[in-house]
Amino acid sequence: MSTTPVRFLPTDAAPAEGARLVDDFTPELIDVGAHNLCPGCGEPIAMRSVMEVIAEQGLVAQAVAVFGIGCYTAFSNNLDIEVLQALHGRAPSLATGVKRARPDLLTVTIQGDGDMVNEGLQEVVHAAARGERVTCVMLNNGVFGETGGHMTATTTLGQRTKNTLDGRDPHEHGYPIQMASLLAQLEGSAYVARGAVNTAGNVSRTKRMIEKAIEVQRAGLGFSFVEILTMCPTGWFIETQEAPDYLEGTIAEVHAGGVLKDVTAG
Ligand SMILES: Cc1ncc(C[n+]2csc(CCOP(=O)(O)OP(=O)(O)O)c2C)c(N)n1
Ligand code: SF4
Ligand SMILES: [Mg+2]
């Protein structure tokens, strides 16, 4: 039995200090701490990680983000860096234009799996093959979150979505595209990694991947890509608190985490 004395909190008066709210922890580049994404969504954590890296590396004045269209797009009015809005799937091409016109800028795209893999796959594949000095980030939740949780090209076999109620069936719906694995094969890609935000450890590993991808872009070594697995309890039709484990047991089983390519290694 523990010998540590129990310390009861005084309840006869209000606490001297108020509780700290999520807003109190907002990083400097996110202007409004409260967001309108669902409770338990992984996208704000991923967005926060990207913004923290840009701030920590002192790159705020040079940073241009190019957004696709998805739930995360709600952050475009909230960030204290330049944000360009691309048409569905076209963010890598827009980022290419920015970077070629202004090589001194840091160019980071943010897209979802539906936006990047379903609606604009050729854009990112060609940007990677050309070795564009941009960093592309894909938030992969395996569904079209914003439009209601439909299957995307990354949805894993057996995964239940709004239009695969009995789970994704390869005979009817084909097989998932593994983006990081695909892009790592292209000679123009210099750094490719896949992280996740379902545990504190994964958030910290993912942040290091973003740091490395930005470092590779700044060194002019080629295309860099970070795929981030994010929770979407609403689109997965599960309880919010079950989403981190669900991610681990389904999506992460197929889209396995780690660094797939790093030309600076060794
Ligand atoms: C050309 C076009 N087709 C469809 C839509 C509708 N649409 C808006 S967001 C979205 C889903 C995006 O899904 P994803 O990229 O996975 O992002 P998530 O919402 O999951 O973060 C779709 C299909 C649109 N805006 N434009
Ligand atoms: S629908 Fe999914 S991706 Fe969109 S805000 Fe809700 S949890 Fe996040
Ligand atoms: Mg999605």
mmCIF file with all atom_site columns, C-alpha atoms in Angstrom, residues 30 35-51 67-75 79 110-115 137-147 196-198 203 210 228-233 236 247:
data_model
loop_
_atom_site.group_PDB
_atom_site.id
_atom_site.type_symbol
_atom_site.label_atom_id
_atom_site.label_alt_id
_atom_site.label_comp_id
_atom_site.label_asym_id
_atom_site.label_entity_id
_atom_site.label_seq_id
_atom_site.pdbx_PDB_ins_code
_atom_site.Cartn_x
_atom_site.Cartn_y
_atom_site.Cartn_z
_atom_site.occupancy
_atom_site.B_iso_or_equiv
_atom_site.pdbx_formal_charge
_atom_site.auth_seq_id
_atom_site.auth_comp_id
_atom_site.auth_asym_id
_atom_site.auth_atom_id
_atom_site.pdbx_PDB_model_num
ATOM 1  C CA . ILE A 1 30  ? -2.471  30.297 -34.522 1.00 0.00 ? 30  ILE A CA 1
ATOM 2  C CA . HIS A 1 35  ? -11.503 26.051 -33.588 1.00 0.00 ? 35  HIS A CA 1
ATOM 3  C CA . ASN A 1 36  ? -14.676 24.633 -35.064 1.00 0.00 ? 36  ASN A CA 1
ATOM 4  C CA . LEU A 1 37  ? -13.364 21.178 -35.923 1.00 0.00 ? 37  LEU A CA 1
ATOM 5  C CA . CYS A 1 38  ? -14.918 18.200 -34.093 1.00 0.00 ? 38  CYS A CA 1
ATOM 6  C CA . PRO A 1 39  ? -13.773 17.209 -30.597 1.00 0.00 ? 39  PRO A CA 1
ATOM 7  C CA . GLY A 1 40  ? -11.087 14.541 -30.921 1.00 0.00 ? 40  GLY A CA 1
ATOM 8  C CA . CYS A 1 41  ? -10.167 15.496 -34.491 1.00 0.00 ? 41  CYS A CA 1
ATOM 9  C CA . GLY A 1 42  ? -6.478  14.939 -35.232 1.00 0.00 ? 42  GLY A CA 1
ATOM 10 C CA . GLU A 1 43  ? -6.148  17.748 -37.765 1.00 0.00 ? 43  GLU A CA 1
ATOM 11 C CA . PRO A 1 44  ? -5.702  20.634 -35.276 1.00 0.00 ? 44  PRO A CA 1
ATOM 12 C CA . ILE A 1 45  ? -2.818  18.718 -33.659 1.00 0.00 ? 45  ILE A CA 1
ATOM 13 C CA . ALA A 1 46  ? -1.132  18.261 -37.033 1.00 0.00 ? 46  ALA A CA 1
ATOM 14 C CA . MET A 1 47  ? -1.717  21.909 -37.942 1.00 0.00 ? 47  MET A CA 1
ATOM 15 C CA . ARG A 1 48  ? -0.314  23.004 -34.616 1.00 0.00 ? 48  ARG A CA 1
ATOM 16 C CA . SER A 1 49  ? 2.804   20.873 -35.143 1.00 0.00 ? 49  SER A CA 1
ATOM 17 C CA . VAL A 1 50  ? 3.520   22.468 -38.532 1.00 0.00 ? 50  VAL A CA 1
ATOM 18 C CA . MET A 1 51  ? 3.026   25.972 -37.123 1.00 0.00 ? 51  MET A CA 1
ATOM 19 C CA . PHE A 1 67  ? -4.065  24.747 -48.494 1.00 0.00 ? 67  PHE A CA 1
ATOM 20 C CA . GLY A 1 68  ? -6.224  22.169 -50.177 1.00 0.00 ? 68  GLY A CA 1
ATOM 21 C CA . ILE A 1 69  ? -9.919  21.846 -49.347 1.00 0.00 ? 69  ILE A CA 1
ATOM 22 C CA . GLY A 1 70  ? -11.040 19.847 -46.330 1.00 0.00 ? 70  GLY A CA 1
ATOM 23 C CA . CYS A 1 71  ? -11.904 20.312 -42.668 1.00 0.00 ? 71  CYS A CA 1
ATOM 24 C CA . TYR A 1 72  ? -8.417  21.716 -41.916 1.00 0.00 ? 72  TYR A CA 1
ATOM 25 C CA . THR A 1 73  ? -9.078  24.580 -44.383 1.00 0.00 ? 73  THR A CA 1
ATOM 26 C CA . ALA A 1 74  ? -10.997 26.250 -41.531 1.00 0.00 ? 74  ALA A CA 1
ATOM 27 C CA . PHE A 1 75  ? -7.566  27.233 -40.179 1.00 0.00 ? 75  PHE A CA 1
ATOM 28 C CA . LEU A 1 79  ? -2.957  31.616 -39.039 1.00 0.00 ? 79  LEU A CA 1
ATOM 29 C CA . ILE A 1 110 ? -1.446  21.067 -46.391 1.00 0.00 ? 110 ILE A CA 1
ATOM 30 C CA . GLN A 1 111 ? -3.898  18.655 -48.038 1.00 0.00 ? 111 GLN A CA 1
ATOM 31 C CA . GLY A 1 112 ? -6.209  15.868 -46.957 1.00 0.00 ? 112 GLY A CA 1
ATOM 32 C CA . ASP A 1 113 ? -6.174  12.342 -48.386 1.00 0.00 ? 113 ASP A CA 1
ATOM 33 C CA . GLY A 1 114 ? -9.300  12.978 -50.466 1.00 0.00 ? 114 GLY A CA 1
ATOM 34 C CA . ASP A 1 115 ? -7.895  16.231 -51.809 1.00 0.00 ? 115 ASP A CA 1
ATOM 35 C CA . VAL A 1 137 ? 1.976   17.525 -45.865 1.00 0.00 ? 137 VAL A CA 1
ATOM 36 C CA . MET A 1 138 ? -0.939  15.111 -46.229 1.00 0.00 ? 138 MET A CA 1
ATOM 37 C CA . LEU A 1 139 ? -3.426  14.665 -43.387 1.00 0.00 ? 139 LEU A CA 1
ATOM 38 C CA . ASN A 1 140 ? -4.614  11.086 -43.856 1.00 0.00 ? 140 ASN A CA 1
ATOM 39 C CA . ASN A 1 141 ? -7.802  10.069 -42.035 1.00 0.00 ? 141 ASN A CA 1
ATOM 40 C CA . GLY A 1 142 ? -8.930  7.642  -44.718 1.00 0.00 ? 142 GLY A CA 1
ATOM 41 C CA . VAL A 1 143 ? -12.173 9.508  -45.434 1.00 0.00 ? 143 VAL A CA 1
ATOM 42 C CA . PHE A 1 144 ? -13.571 12.623 -47.057 1.00 0.00 ? 144 PHE A CA 1
ATOM 43 C CA . GLY A 1 145 ? -14.138 14.110 -43.587 1.00 0.00 ? 145 GLY A CA 1
ATOM 44 C CA . GLU A 1 146 ? -15.689 17.429 -44.497 1.00 0.00 ? 146 GLU A CA 1
ATOM 45 C CA . THR A 1 147 ? -18.312 16.002 -46.812 1.00 0.00 ? 147 THR A CA 1
ATOM 46 C CA . ALA A 1 196 ? 0.576   10.098 -36.709 1.00 0.00 ? 196 ALA A CA 1
ATOM 47 C CA . VAL A 1 197 ? -1.008  12.199 -33.980 1.00 0.00 ? 197 VAL A CA 1
ATOM 48 C CA . ASN A 1 198 ? -2.841  9.513  -31.973 1.00 0.00 ? 198 ASN A CA 1
ATOM 49 C CA . VAL A 1 203 ? 3.037   13.712 -32.092 1.00 0.00 ? 203 VAL A CA 1
ATOM 50 C CA . ILE A 1 210 ? 8.250   18.079 -40.218 1.00 0.00 ? 210 ILE A CA 1
ATOM 51 C CA . ILE A 1 228 ? 0.280   12.408 -40.974 1.00 0.00 ? 228 ILE A CA 1
ATOM 52 C CA . LEU A 1 229 ? -2.377  9.924  -39.850 1.00 0.00 ? 229 LEU A CA 1
ATOM 53 C CA . THR A 1 230 ? -5.135  11.900 -38.118 1.00 0.00 ? 230 THR A CA 1
ATOM 54 C CA . MET A 1 231 ? -8.213  10.872 -36.135 1.00 0.00 ? 231 MET A CA 1
ATOM 55 C CA . CYS A 1 232 ? -11.664 11.530 -37.612 1.00 0.00 ? 232 CYS A CA 1
ATOM 56 C CA . PRO A 1 233 ? -14.131 10.132 -35.048 1.00 0.00 ? 233 PRO A CA 1
ATOM 57 C CA . TRP A 1 236 ? -15.437 7.023  -38.812 1.00 0.00 ? 236 TRP A CA 1
ATOM 58 C CA . LEU A 1 247 ? -6.337  4.651  -35.870 1.00 0.00 ? 247 LEU A CA 1
#
